Amino acid sequence: MKYEVLIDGTLHKVELEQKGGTWNCKVDGEEMVLDVAVTAHDILSVLDGAKQWEIKREYSLLGETHLIVGSERFAAEVRDPRSLRSRRAVSEGAAGPAKIVAPMPGKVVRIVVPQDELVEAGQGVVVVEAMKMQNEIKSPKKGIVKKIAVKEGDTVNAGDVLAVIE
Amino acid sequence: MFRRILIANRGEIAVRVIRACREMGIESVAVFSDADRRALHVRKADYAVHIGPSQASESYLNFQKIFDAARRSKAEAIHPGYGFLSENAAFARACKENGFVFIGPSAESMESMGSKTRARQQMKKAGVPFVPGTEQGLTSAEEGLKVAAKIGYPIMLKAAAGGGGKGMRVVHTPEELRPALEAASSEALRSFSDGEVYMEKYIVNPRHIEMQIFGDTHGNVIYLGERECSLQRRHQKVLEEAPSPVVDAAMRRRMGEVAVRVAKAAKYCNAGTVEFLVDEQKNFYFLEMNTRLQVEHPVTELVTGLDLVHMQFRVAAGQPLPVKQEDISIRGHAMECRIYAEDPDNNFFPSPGRITRLIAPSGPGIRRDSGMYEGWTVPMEYDPLLAKLIGYGETRELVIERLRRALFEYFVGGIKTNIPLFRRILMHPDFRAAKLDTGFLERLLKEPPVVNELTRARRPIAAVAAAIFAQALPPRVDPDALGNSSPQARAPSASPAPAAGGWKQAGREEALR
């Protein structure tokens, strides 16, 4: 199987061939023979020769996959090169209006910039309270607030759209 | 001794007090709000009583609900933990009136300490050193300008009834004083319903060092050594240690004796903490007294060998202190990391949510006081302290290495925590050299994070592992999460991207066979 894997935004080409617990791998042209033991559904013990890595997988509240190697955390995105559809979906996300999403669950306490007004990149648009802290959720870019998707007092989940900037 | 104690708190401190109850053969009563039915303190207790909705004012802060729970469960005494009602004199008084023992100081002692301005007058008589400033609240900006000219800029404005950084302003020039005074006063009025603000000299790069004291009802007061609490972010402590690297035996005795004088002036009983600011010449100034058990009490327990919660129970039951001043000695070094549910890589945003995986450290010299467990959803309603990781060893150097090792083992999945921040702190040359002051953490956070060669070198193995996971272990739908009433309790695969990916992967695997 061939994969393209983005690790913290850097592309790596990976080939895998599994024989039981042994995986013949090629990463960016370099070959590795790994002994992989699954110790829990999201935890691997990987032996590269005698070098041992504990590698964990988890998902951020926003649905990104993270891999933890030792104590280092990496954002990971796996693409199958044969699946063009998934690649197109990724490129579409980059253009168009920017959505501001809640980074954590909480309660909307204030709308700082109302609809149809101009915001600067980095300016706070909505204030969400969680764990006794008020958090200004900022605009990723300069533009017009096209839509405010929440009102004061609303409870939101991580990943919920708060506003759209155009 | 009491037969049954109610703990009017939640989280790790409630668990800590419940443990002490069990060790002393006392039955424990937990209380919980709607958000906390599944909380760890409920699971650990002998009895648990529901006290209302998630909002703290309707549950953990509501006197009547607490007393109803205490009556229903036939508790004889109430331990307030820290935060919530712990420093509320009206609550301490109401406990007595309702026939319960409040495990802490008397309402009168708290009141004499609660207002910092009143405390200053009382302490001054006892010969306690203060930062130069006003003894009374400021009546006008004109008065403020006059005093500031005398003591010299920079100066600090502080709410008389304040705490936790609210109602505080640093003023560098006379022009800034009037607006700063107005801002501090209105913030104090909003936060504490008391707009009184006083002024003192602002000490540049101070250390925050506090002395643990303990009093009993027989007039004995002892000190149990200091804690260095200079590592703070926005006036909230992040890491504490005992002993302080700058305090020697002579200075400890002087600080301890002052702290005992402070406590005696307030007729103080039970556990308390006298906070000092220490300047670069090691002059120390009395800051305030905290009339409760502190979050960071475990570091004192480890270096003195005493159990402060056991002692709280004994003293509240009228027994004399089990130790005398000459019995107290400091052995070894201890350090505490406060594990918060917040994202150090993203503005320290709070990070409530479901803990999908919890791997806790153990091994030599490691103590963990925790209020979380795997599968639990951290509620969004309360403060973000999840657990405390405490290291102990013969020397400060050994403790740092033990904590680094323990932090390597520690893994909290599903939410973000400040664990990576401690890895940075413990590696920092200034921290390791004990060059600490209250500005240390803010300065460290301004340094650009280093992407070191080690991290870069691990990317290929991470890439291979990501592909192996994708091929062999598609994300799993977690059946536990489906029945969970909390709206945040979504399984990782319930978020759209991985779910779609998961089914796709599963289908692909089928096709490959």
XYZ file of C-alpha atoms in Angstrom, chain B residues 145-361:
217
model
C -0.276 60.874 43.791
C 1.101 62.234 47.054
C 1.811 58.783 48.533
C 3.276 57.481 45.266
C 5.690 60.431 45.109
C 6.875 59.542 48.600
C 7.411 55.786 48.131
C 8.568 56.042 44.491
C 7.357 54.497 41.245
C 6.539 51.886 40.120
C 3.664 51.354 42.517
C 0.906 48.757 42.684
C -2.800 49.367 43.257
C -4.618 46.499 44.952
C -8.208 45.737 45.891
C -8.540 45.500 49.678
C -10.874 42.519 49.374
C -9.111 41.015 46.364
C -7.226 37.953 45.293
C -6.257 36.067 42.157
C -5.045 39.171 40.342
C -8.401 40.931 40.114
C -8.474 44.634 40.958
C -4.686 44.954 40.606
C -2.827 47.566 38.544
C 0.863 48.450 38.186
C 1.485 52.171 37.686
C 4.811 53.439 36.314
C 4.183 57.205 35.986
C 2.001 59.820 37.742
C -0.028 60.294 34.523
C -1.182 56.656 34.601
C -2.346 56.784 38.194
C -5.818 58.327 37.954
C -7.195 56.019 35.181
C -5.565 52.974 36.817
C -7.135 53.798 40.170
C -10.576 54.142 38.592
C -10.171 50.857 36.696
C -8.937 48.950 39.751
C -11.698 50.330 41.942
C -14.529 49.506 39.535
C -13.098 46.020 38.898
C -12.878 45.464 42.663
C -16.445 46.658 43.111
C -17.677 44.274 40.422
C -15.672 41.264 41.632
C -15.839 41.634 45.406
C -18.666 44.200 45.977
C -16.023 46.365 47.652
C -14.283 49.154 45.733
C -11.613 49.856 48.364
C -8.158 50.044 46.802
C -4.815 50.606 48.527
C -1.336 51.316 47.232
C 2.059 49.799 47.791
C 5.534 49.867 46.307
C 5.834 47.578 43.322
C 8.741 45.197 43.806
C 10.502 44.410 40.554
C 11.178 40.714 39.865
C 9.995 39.501 43.258
C 9.824 35.918 44.408
C 6.619 34.638 45.886
C 7.450 32.539 48.937
C 4.875 31.394 51.458
C 5.068 29.840 54.906
C 2.791 27.008 56.008
C 1.523 27.476 59.538
C -0.729 25.374 61.732
C -2.600 26.359 64.872
C -4.716 24.436 67.364
C -7.432 25.419 69.840
C -4.945 25.232 72.722
C -3.016 28.302 71.600
C -0.175 26.455 69.848
C 0.985 27.748 66.465
C 3.856 26.200 64.511
C 5.423 26.772 61.083
C 6.142 23.923 58.675
C 8.599 25.544 56.303
C 8.202 27.536 53.126
C 7.087 26.914 49.579
C 8.531 28.711 46.583
C 5.601 29.674 44.315
C 7.262 32.082 41.907
C 6.181 30.227 38.778
C 2.916 31.896 37.928
C 0.972 32.800 34.837
C -1.391 35.741 35.191
C -1.078 35.542 38.998
C -2.096 31.876 38.995
C 0.463 29.442 40.370
C 1.719 26.788 37.968
C 4.604 25.045 39.754
C 5.602 25.107 43.421
C 8.495 23.646 45.362
C 9.718 23.166 48.900
C 12.116 24.206 50.233
C 12.775 27.443 48.348
C 16.221 27.396 46.724
C 16.990 30.848 48.221
C 15.869 30.248 51.791
C 18.487 28.965 54.247
C 17.844 27.733 57.788
C 18.306 31.179 59.355
C 15.963 32.894 56.905
C 13.435 30.079 57.323
C 13.422 30.624 61.076
C 12.946 34.385 60.681
C 10.128 33.985 58.152
C 8.528 31.237 60.189
C 8.549 33.296 63.362
C 6.966 36.249 61.568
C 4.318 33.914 60.122
C 3.530 32.573 63.589
C 3.170 36.150 64.871
C 0.737 36.893 62.024
C -1.307 33.814 62.907
C -1.303 34.540 66.624
C -2.451 38.116 66.011
C -5.527 36.647 64.300
C -6.037 33.930 66.967
C -5.614 31.538 64.089
C -6.510 27.877 64.314
C -6.038 25.073 61.714
C -4.001 25.164 58.469
C -3.063 28.519 57.018
C -0.494 30.103 54.753
C 1.344 33.373 55.163
C 2.468 34.759 51.818
C 5.590 36.864 51.403
C 7.166 38.806 48.579
C 10.934 38.440 48.562
C 13.083 40.998 46.741
C 16.438 40.463 45.054
C 18.282 41.224 48.328
C 16.213 38.543 50.108
C 14.223 41.083 52.135
C 10.805 39.591 52.752
C 7.525 41.443 53.091
C 4.194 40.138 54.327
C 1.701 39.940 51.467
C -1.419 38.224 52.759
C -2.654 35.205 54.633
C -4.633 32.433 52.991
C -7.049 30.981 55.492
C -7.390 27.525 53.938
C -5.534 24.405 52.908
C -3.534 25.362 49.799
C -3.541 23.574 46.459
C 0.227 23.118 46.868
C 0.129 21.606 50.384
C 1.568 18.235 49.170
C 5.096 19.633 48.732
C 5.121 20.555 52.424
C 3.759 17.118 53.323
C 6.582 15.413 51.422
C 9.434 17.403 52.947
C 8.054 17.353 56.532
C 6.582 13.835 56.513
C 3.324 15.185 57.961
C -0.221 14.702 56.650
C -1.818 18.143 56.768
C -5.372 16.901 56.211
C -5.066 14.431 59.095
C -3.838 17.327 61.220
C -6.779 19.469 60.097
C -9.202 16.797 61.289
C -7.449 16.421 64.658
C -7.263 20.135 65.349
C -10.899 20.667 64.293
C -11.897 17.907 66.728
C -10.211 19.878 69.523
C -7.040 17.813 69.850
C -3.694 19.571 70.348
C -1.190 19.592 67.465
C 0.531 16.181 67.298
C 3.968 17.814 66.780
C 5.955 20.641 68.340
C 8.068 23.222 66.527
C 11.317 21.467 67.494
C 10.027 18.203 65.936
C 9.746 19.811 62.484
C 12.619 19.265 60.098
C 12.838 19.647 56.350
C 14.181 16.629 54.511
C 14.803 16.423 50.763
C 13.056 18.424 48.079
C 9.562 18.344 46.538
C 8.038 19.991 43.497
C 4.457 20.125 42.220
C 3.197 20.577 38.642
C -0.414 21.705 38.367
C -1.970 19.846 35.466
C -4.591 22.095 33.882
C -7.036 21.310 31.065
C -5.725 24.068 28.829
C -3.839 24.269 25.569
C -0.385 25.825 25.986
C 0.088 25.881 22.194
C -3.090 27.857 21.610
C -3.377 30.837 23.958
C -4.003 28.573 26.961
C -7.575 28.079 25.817
C -9.431 25.867 28.293
C -9.929 22.347 27.048
C -12.901 20.578 28.609
C -14.071 17.321 27.032
C -13.812 13.576 27.210
C -10.596 11.937 28.388
C -10.235 9.150 25.854
C -7.005 7.783 27.276
C -5.218 8.247 30.561
C -1.797 6.828 31.282
C -0.640 7.901 34.709
C 2.986 7.958 35.832
